[in-house]
XYZ file of C-alpha atoms in Angstrom:
586
model
C 90.980 149.194 109.027
C 91.003 145.519 110.058
C 89.946 142.575 107.930
C 86.871 142.179 110.120
C 85.642 145.752 109.699
C 86.653 146.449 106.096
C 83.510 147.019 104.088
C 83.129 144.597 101.196
C 82.257 145.642 97.690
C 79.136 143.447 97.675
C 77.713 145.408 100.602
C 77.179 148.362 98.277
C 74.483 146.179 96.723
C 73.122 144.179 99.662
C 73.649 146.369 102.747
C 73.444 150.000 101.674
C 71.490 152.154 104.145
C 71.805 155.177 101.843
C 69.863 153.377 99.128
C 67.396 151.157 100.933
C 65.141 150.918 97.904
C 67.996 149.703 95.716
C 69.155 147.223 98.378
C 65.663 145.760 98.426
C 65.644 145.511 94.649
C 69.009 143.741 94.564
C 68.155 141.393 97.402
C 64.655 140.261 96.530
C 65.425 138.402 93.328
C 68.313 136.487 94.868
C 65.747 135.097 97.300
C 63.799 133.223 94.632
C 66.140 130.224 94.459
C 66.753 129.866 98.168
C 69.381 132.338 99.348
C 68.374 134.036 102.596
C 68.584 137.653 103.770
C 70.706 136.593 106.722
C 73.368 135.268 104.305
C 73.488 138.268 102.034
C 73.222 140.843 104.834
C 75.924 139.257 106.995
C 78.878 140.873 105.213
C 80.172 137.509 104.024
C 82.418 137.616 100.936
C 80.541 136.872 97.744
C 82.875 134.910 95.472
C 82.011 134.265 91.853
C 82.882 131.042 90.080
C 83.489 131.916 86.421
C 82.243 128.706 84.814
C 84.105 127.958 81.572
C 82.825 124.397 81.300
C 79.885 123.332 79.176
C 78.868 120.690 76.669
C 80.215 123.047 74.005
C 83.656 123.193 75.663
C 84.677 119.541 76.263
C 88.192 120.425 77.427
C 86.696 122.446 80.301
C 83.616 120.321 80.979
C 85.211 118.871 84.127
C 84.523 122.244 85.759
C 80.812 121.411 85.885
C 81.840 119.028 88.691
C 84.834 120.939 90.038
C 82.695 124.036 90.614
C 80.826 122.119 93.343
C 84.060 121.455 95.208
C 85.165 125.063 94.772
C 81.777 126.220 96.073
C 82.138 123.924 99.087
C 85.509 125.485 99.845
C 84.060 128.980 99.545
C 81.217 128.064 101.926
C 83.484 126.421 104.474
C 85.699 129.521 104.515
C 82.692 131.734 105.238
C 81.916 133.001 101.768
C 78.916 132.744 99.471
C 79.580 131.164 96.058
C 77.744 132.392 92.970
C 78.439 130.484 89.762
C 78.003 132.134 86.370
C 78.902 131.205 82.763
C 81.824 132.440 80.719
C 81.706 132.701 76.952
C 82.665 129.188 75.720
C 86.084 128.702 74.154
C 86.808 125.460 72.316
C 90.024 125.393 70.297
C 89.359 122.268 68.234
C 85.934 123.174 66.890
C 85.472 126.969 66.773
C 85.629 128.341 63.228
C 87.232 130.377 61.726
C 89.446 130.298 64.866
C 89.020 130.310 68.635
C 91.456 133.217 68.751
C 88.509 135.468 67.948
C 86.878 134.485 71.227
C 89.715 135.288 73.613
C 89.027 139.016 73.411
C 85.265 138.440 73.340
C 85.389 136.283 76.483
C 87.617 138.907 78.093
C 85.069 141.644 77.397
C 82.187 139.588 78.746
C 84.024 138.624 81.918
C 85.061 142.231 82.595
C 81.437 143.364 82.406
C 80.216 140.554 84.668
C 82.851 141.080 87.344
C 82.540 144.862 87.200
C 78.764 145.094 87.103
C 77.679 142.500 89.672
C 78.156 142.260 93.468
C 81.349 140.193 93.554
C 84.110 140.535 96.115
C 86.346 137.959 94.456
C 86.346 135.276 91.789
C 87.550 131.754 91.063
C 88.630 131.643 87.419
C 88.079 128.185 85.923
C 90.484 127.570 83.055
C 91.559 124.749 80.765
C 91.423 125.020 76.986
C 93.964 127.356 75.446
C 92.347 130.770 75.522
C 90.256 130.492 78.690
C 93.368 131.164 80.780
C 94.514 134.407 79.133
C 90.931 135.677 78.765
C 90.308 135.101 82.471
C 93.566 136.678 83.629
C 93.183 139.663 81.293
C 89.739 140.308 82.778
C 90.802 139.697 86.374
C 93.598 142.255 86.280
C 91.409 144.762 84.422
C 88.736 144.662 87.134
C 91.290 143.874 89.881
C 89.084 141.964 92.255
C 90.787 139.262 94.341
C 91.073 136.327 91.937
C 92.539 132.847 91.742
C 92.913 130.381 88.866
C 91.540 126.835 89.073
C 92.691 124.888 86.027
C 90.804 121.777 84.952
C 93.836 119.615 84.283
C 95.006 117.508 81.342
C 93.451 114.285 80.126
C 94.948 110.969 81.118
C 97.745 109.782 78.852
C 96.615 108.505 75.457
C 97.929 105.259 73.973
C 97.860 103.777 70.473
C 99.278 100.345 69.752
C 101.492 100.418 72.832
C 102.880 103.908 72.212
C 101.989 107.204 73.863
C 99.533 109.189 71.744
C 99.522 112.858 72.711
C 96.482 114.977 71.956
C 97.056 117.284 69.026
C 100.606 116.064 68.470
C 99.316 112.713 67.209
C 97.214 114.526 64.587
C 100.272 116.088 62.971
C 102.087 112.743 63.019
C 99.075 110.919 61.605
C 98.631 113.569 58.928
C 102.185 113.008 57.702
C 101.855 109.220 57.807
C 98.552 109.315 55.928
C 99.977 111.593 53.217
C 102.960 109.253 52.889
C 100.579 106.293 52.403
C 101.664 104.541 55.600
C 98.194 104.400 57.217
C 94.610 104.424 55.988
C 91.689 106.624 57.063
C 90.554 104.147 59.723
C 93.899 104.158 61.522
C 94.135 107.946 61.150
C 90.880 108.250 63.099
C 91.910 105.620 65.658
C 95.163 107.443 66.384
C 93.253 110.676 66.907
C 90.545 109.348 69.225
C 92.996 107.239 71.258
C 94.822 110.417 72.243
C 91.794 111.692 74.193
C 90.913 109.003 76.778
C 89.293 111.058 79.556
C 87.965 114.413 80.705
C 90.425 117.289 80.590
C 92.384 119.420 78.168
C 95.350 118.378 75.985
C 97.706 115.924 77.698
C 100.687 117.334 75.785
C 102.616 120.519 76.556
C 100.367 122.300 74.067
C 98.867 125.699 74.694
C 96.367 124.482 77.312
C 98.967 122.832 79.568
C 101.392 125.665 78.920
C 98.985 128.478 79.746
C 97.811 126.797 82.947
C 101.478 126.336 83.853
C 101.885 130.061 83.178
C 99.057 130.867 85.603
C 100.940 128.910 88.254
C 104.298 130.428 87.305
C 102.767 133.909 87.563
C 101.581 133.106 91.074
C 97.871 133.167 90.211
C 97.011 129.569 91.141
C 97.843 127.405 94.130
C 101.199 125.682 93.841
C 100.865 122.335 92.092
C 97.529 123.140 90.489
C 98.426 123.196 86.792
C 99.542 119.635 86.062
C 97.104 117.491 88.097
C 95.211 115.323 85.557
C 91.523 116.155 85.370
C 90.463 112.625 86.311
C 92.627 112.414 89.468
C 91.050 112.825 92.913
C 93.637 115.528 93.665
C 91.924 117.743 91.111
C 88.732 117.904 93.196
C 90.789 118.467 96.321
C 92.596 121.333 94.607
C 89.220 122.831 93.654
C 88.118 122.775 97.300
C 91.347 124.400 98.512
C 91.124 126.993 95.755
C 87.606 127.929 96.907
C 88.784 128.337 100.484
C 91.753 130.420 99.405
C 89.530 132.665 97.271
C 87.685 133.814 100.400
C 90.963 134.429 102.224
C 92.198 136.544 99.321
C 89.110 138.739 99.685
C 89.605 139.124 103.426
C 93.306 139.882 102.911
C 92.496 142.211 99.993
C 95.073 140.542 97.734
C 94.420 141.558 94.135
C 95.828 140.457 90.772
C 97.708 143.750 90.489
C 99.722 142.739 93.564
C 100.854 139.529 91.858
C 100.975 140.251 88.117
C 104.136 142.351 88.174
C 106.905 142.569 85.619
C 109.211 140.181 87.567
C 106.369 137.644 87.638
C 105.995 137.852 83.860
C 109.735 137.419 83.353
C 109.559 134.358 85.609
C 106.787 132.941 83.443
C 108.767 133.442 80.229
C 111.676 131.570 81.810
C 109.457 128.709 82.959
C 107.944 128.418 79.486
C 111.407 127.902 77.999
C 112.212 125.140 80.483
C 108.877 123.439 79.758
C 109.254 123.532 75.971
C 105.966 125.422 76.029
C 103.641 126.556 73.291
C 104.504 129.430 70.958
C 101.025 130.799 71.698
C 102.359 131.863 75.089
C 103.992 134.866 73.412
C 100.801 136.739 72.397
C 98.869 135.528 75.461
C 101.450 136.536 78.090
C 102.013 139.790 76.232
C 98.276 140.487 76.363
C 97.948 139.711 80.073
C 100.988 141.865 80.812
C 99.592 144.807 78.851
C 96.353 144.642 80.815
C 98.425 144.552 84.001
C 100.278 147.687 82.948
C 103.517 145.873 82.083
C 105.344 145.757 78.763
C 107.004 142.617 77.432
C 109.395 143.329 74.590
C 111.268 141.242 72.037
C 114.306 141.551 74.302
C 112.426 139.849 77.145
C 111.658 136.829 74.972
C 115.180 136.791 73.561
C 116.643 136.843 77.078
C 114.974 133.492 77.823
C 116.283 131.814 74.657
C 119.228 130.317 76.548
C 117.083 128.795 79.324
C 117.660 125.019 79.075
C 114.864 122.665 78.086
C 114.233 120.537 81.181
C 110.915 118.782 80.498
C 110.793 115.724 78.216
C 107.162 116.090 77.170
C 105.459 116.078 73.789
C 105.685 117.841 71.372
C 109.296 118.769 72.200
C 109.878 115.459 73.996
C 108.452 111.994 74.624
C 106.116 111.885 77.621
C 102.643 113.185 78.509
C 100.832 114.894 81.363
C 100.381 112.075 83.871
C 104.058 111.313 84.141
C 104.952 115.011 84.222
C 102.598 115.466 87.183
C 104.055 112.476 89.020
C 107.575 113.797 88.352
C 106.746 116.938 90.329
C 105.018 119.089 87.729
C 105.478 122.836 87.447
C 106.722 123.370 91.052
C 109.593 120.920 90.508
C 110.648 122.702 87.322
C 110.452 126.088 89.026
C 112.451 124.848 92.010
C 115.163 123.654 89.623
C 115.251 127.072 87.962
C 115.166 128.940 91.273
C 118.115 126.927 92.566
C 120.139 128.223 89.610
C 119.071 131.866 90.040
C 116.889 131.911 86.933
C 113.750 133.061 88.788
C 112.891 135.943 91.096
C 111.845 134.198 94.292
C 110.644 137.378 96.009
C 107.455 137.766 93.964
C 104.079 137.367 95.664
C 101.661 134.507 94.949
C 98.021 133.740 95.752
C 99.308 131.161 98.243
C 99.980 133.986 100.697
C 103.722 133.456 100.539
C 106.552 134.383 98.193
C 107.566 132.134 95.335
C 110.703 130.999 97.185
C 108.614 130.040 100.200
C 106.032 128.011 98.266
C 108.742 126.162 96.325
C 110.693 125.204 99.435
C 110.989 121.419 99.570
C 109.658 120.847 96.039
C 111.796 118.251 94.281
C 111.938 116.266 91.065
C 110.934 112.616 91.519
C 111.566 111.414 87.956
C 114.749 112.643 86.310
C 113.814 111.014 83.019
C 110.924 113.470 82.646
C 112.320 116.569 84.387
C 116.049 116.888 83.842
C 118.583 118.573 86.069
C 119.470 122.133 85.120
C 123.062 121.172 84.329
C 122.027 118.077 82.342
C 119.189 119.380 80.145
C 117.576 117.925 77.049
C 118.707 121.031 75.143
C 120.980 123.823 76.238
C 118.568 126.426 74.797
C 114.839 125.813 75.101
C 113.420 129.277 74.476
C 112.021 131.029 71.434
C 114.342 132.464 68.839
C 113.255 136.059 68.162
C 113.723 137.263 64.590
C 113.423 140.463 62.573
C 114.588 141.573 59.135
C 113.700 143.494 56.007
C 110.230 141.873 55.884
C 109.032 142.228 59.465
C 109.815 143.694 62.878
C 109.042 140.635 64.987
C 108.602 136.878 64.732
C 109.445 133.858 66.862
C 110.664 130.337 66.179
C 110.344 127.394 68.579
C 113.757 125.771 68.385
C 113.095 123.068 70.986
C 111.225 121.015 68.357
C 114.010 121.101 65.760
C 114.951 117.536 64.855
C 118.476 116.345 64.089
C 117.437 115.790 60.462
C 116.042 119.326 60.133
C 119.149 120.811 61.723
C 121.412 118.824 59.412
C 119.570 119.911 56.268
C 118.930 123.540 57.113
C 120.939 124.828 60.043
C 124.563 123.842 59.561
C 126.550 126.968 60.289
C 123.428 128.691 61.616
C 122.471 130.216 58.268
C 120.307 128.843 55.491
C 118.958 130.204 52.244
C 116.146 128.834 50.164
C 113.734 129.449 47.367
C 110.209 130.128 48.608
C 106.753 128.911 47.650
C 104.059 131.391 48.670
C 100.486 130.510 49.673
C 97.753 133.116 50.092
C 95.748 131.161 52.678
C 95.320 127.688 54.132
C 92.790 126.950 51.390
C 95.412 127.893 48.803
C 97.986 125.725 50.572
C 95.747 122.637 50.612
C 94.798 123.170 46.978
C 98.343 123.596 45.640
C 100.887 121.998 47.985
C 101.131 118.929 45.728
C 101.268 120.917 42.484
C 104.508 119.914 40.680
C 104.581 123.338 39.004
C 105.632 124.902 42.339
C 108.887 122.979 42.184
C 108.969 122.318 45.927
C 111.988 120.236 46.941
C 113.794 119.479 50.192
C 115.402 122.950 50.234
C 112.221 125.019 49.701
C 110.856 127.412 52.319
C 107.039 127.459 52.587
C 105.399 130.857 53.197
C 101.764 131.461 54.181
C 100.143 134.872 54.540
C 96.682 136.216 55.265
C 96.674 134.302 58.564
C 97.158 137.129 61.065
C 94.691 138.826 63.436
C 93.260 141.112 60.739
C 93.718 138.867 57.740
C 92.097 135.666 58.958
C 90.464 137.231 61.145
C 91.712 136.206 64.571
C 95.083 134.670 63.581
C 94.899 131.022 62.603
C 96.987 127.996 63.535
C 97.995 127.243 59.951
C 101.714 128.003 59.715
C 102.777 124.443 60.573
C 102.520 123.341 56.927
C 103.732 119.862 56.028
C 105.764 119.117 52.868
C 104.159 117.786 49.678
C 103.180 114.117 49.703
C 106.041 113.255 47.362
C 108.600 114.496 49.907
C 106.833 112.792 52.806
C 107.037 109.479 50.938
C 110.802 110.053 50.719
C 110.976 110.497 54.496
C 111.286 114.298 54.534
C 108.913 115.198 57.376
C 109.388 118.963 57.575
C 110.449 122.035 55.632
C 111.146 125.536 56.931
C 107.849 127.424 57.143
C 107.076 131.058 57.843
C 103.795 132.915 58.261
C 101.899 135.759 59.891
C 99.608 133.371 61.758
C 100.185 130.910 64.565
C 100.546 127.162 64.961
C 99.030 124.734 67.419
C 100.931 124.453 70.661
C 100.855 120.697 70.106
C 102.723 121.025 66.798
C 106.287 119.804 66.423
C 107.004 122.136 63.505
C 109.973 124.539 63.849
C 108.069 127.301 62.063
C 108.732 131.042 62.033
C 105.489 132.451 63.427
C 103.609 135.584 64.476
C 105.232 137.697 61.763
C 104.369 141.304 62.624
C 103.200 143.436 60.970
C 101.047 140.944 59.114
C 100.478 140.926 55.368
C 96.864 142.147 55.660
C 98.047 145.521 56.996
C 100.896 145.840 54.516
C 103.580 143.806 56.262
C 106.512 142.517 54.230
C 105.110 139.047 53.590
C 102.603 140.728 51.269
C 105.495 141.628 48.932
C 106.829 138.096 48.433
C 106.517 136.062 45.263
C 107.102 132.383 44.661
C 110.695 131.987 43.530
C 112.139 134.706 45.783
C 114.941 133.624 48.088
C 115.028 134.044 51.870
C 118.103 134.091 54.056
C 117.605 133.027 57.677
C 120.440 133.663 60.131
C 119.594 131.741 63.289
C 122.504 132.947 65.392
C 121.810 136.623 64.702
C 118.003 136.395 64.647
C 117.634 137.694 61.091
C 115.255 136.772 58.279
C 115.659 138.704 55.034
C 114.411 138.403 51.490
C 117.281 138.661 49.036
C 115.862 141.552 47.057
C 117.081 145.100 46.661
C 115.424 147.993 48.439
C 114.420 149.358 45.046
C 112.660 146.123 44.105
C 110.805 146.016 47.426
C 109.774 149.655 47.003
C 108.494 148.961 43.499
C 106.421 146.005 44.708
C 104.976 148.094 47.517
C 103.862 150.793 45.081
C 101.731 148.268 43.200
C 100.564 146.312 46.265
C 96.812 145.751 46.574
C 95.676 144.469 49.967
C 92.628 142.202 50.196
C 91.091 140.230 53.052
C 88.096 137.880 53.233
C 84.837 139.596 54.142
C 83.786 139.519 57.778
C 80.956 137.052 58.377
C 79.698 138.400 61.714
C 79.509 141.760 63.523
C 82.108 140.595 66.036
C 84.566 139.672 63.267
C 84.240 143.191 61.915
C 84.657 144.767 65.362
C 87.604 142.479 66.105
C 89.383 143.513 62.916
C 88.834 147.212 63.598
C 90.254 147.073 67.104
C 92.880 144.294 67.255
C 96.618 144.926 67.572
C 99.328 142.725 66.059
C 100.537 139.416 67.523
C 103.779 141.081 68.599
C 101.629 143.310 70.832
C 99.423 140.514 72.158
C 96.514 140.938 69.703
C 94.632 142.936 72.338
C 91.742 145.348 71.826
C 93.143 148.757 70.984
C 92.522 151.047 73.949
C 91.293 148.329 76.333
C 94.576 148.171 78.243
C 93.962 151.702 79.539
C 91.272 150.291 81.848
C 92.669 148.937 85.113
C 91.249 148.592 88.588
C 87.691 149.193 87.433
C 86.165 147.568 90.538
C 87.638 150.274 92.754
C 84.663 152.516 91.986
C 81.268 150.762 92.162
C 79.181 151.298 89.031
C 76.126 153.546 89.093
C 72.875 152.152 90.416
C 70.564 150.772 87.751
C 67.228 152.278 88.829
């Protein structure tokens, strides 16, 4: 069957001679704002624009304008654009955590794409969890889909120095606790880091996840790093709209692109970028919905990928200069040239990865280093396990020389721990002299995982007590069953699975216990006998805060652990749902 004669999915709604009454019902209400029968009956591809921007989602608000350019591209390519809202996701403001909303937005988008007359979709992404939610839904329904990211903010500046969004908060927090700045300057540093429309201008989770969409082949080459305020962003939106129609006509679906080699490519790219630790549960979740499994070995295999990008929080620069240096395509070309990527994978560009990267070069070697002259020889995540947990990761690209000197000489360190039950407990007691926290203490936080929080909170990046900060000690080893912000420069051990709320080993710890962390062998063990651990488990009583909403309760009942992507139990069994049109509604 040729492209011209292949029957489109939307025609089951708008041009169905076997159900004339239903066709009339579907058509008539689309007429009331100006669409015409000749448009909807012409067999033109109907392409949705999944609108993630709103006043409630400032990081994605640029899409309120970009959607017009995407719609123009869809029209010019012969399609009909229909814009609709996604559930809003706003990392900075959503309480108790925006992580709750990734799975909720996924569910909503699946139902919209599955239940309405779409032939394809433009997925507008930006803030952290919009990207994984959109890709999880796209591969579940498996309609032709393409990602249009909104782009980072312009570079922030404070007193002549670059001020990266998110990253500056953690720096300001330490300086304020050390008495180096007052409240006024704390606020000035924060607001100066956000000078324009767009998402975080650091290599936090937003920039990282949009880079992952490009690395996976789900957005046009060069899309991820264009700043939101640049004219090229609107041009990219137009080209994305045009390409969305072509994907429908060519019948190119997410399942054709989101293959295991593509996911392994993305893990490699993340290491070279110094990307966010939140990539681990998000990529794992997308892969599970695509029918692929990412294991601890896959993350460990990318540990030795060199860090090439000098961008905050692992480096110095911000999004504008990274874009001008060549952005994600330049990094991928560098990796491809050294056989670290599979260049045969398909992309939404209509060509293989090798083909779309041909001719892409680095234009600023201060920002994007050569493969054989990296910032760090190993830029990936250290994967750990031990007698407390089966899985955790540590972002080693943010380890400072001071931290390495104090804790990592010889690759092994031991320390006495101070245990906190929650972030509230941490804030209440971190400065309590009775805890005896010194420069060799390991900070532990529990109750922060998907079930315990609920949603898994970005609270593991705990700073030392004020007394240590005033002495110039900016970080201590930290470990927890939650996450940390992708903008954080803390070398924390994160995503401990299973979490304490379901009986994981962190629940057994007591302040004063000693941990042994072996970096080279990926081990983290509490120095207690098996008998002592068994005795503690026999008397263990698990408690979690009460759910405040129906969704929190449903989330807790259905969510898997961070090691497994924190997906909805059972949801990954649904793939290719658009293949069979849903039943008529009357």
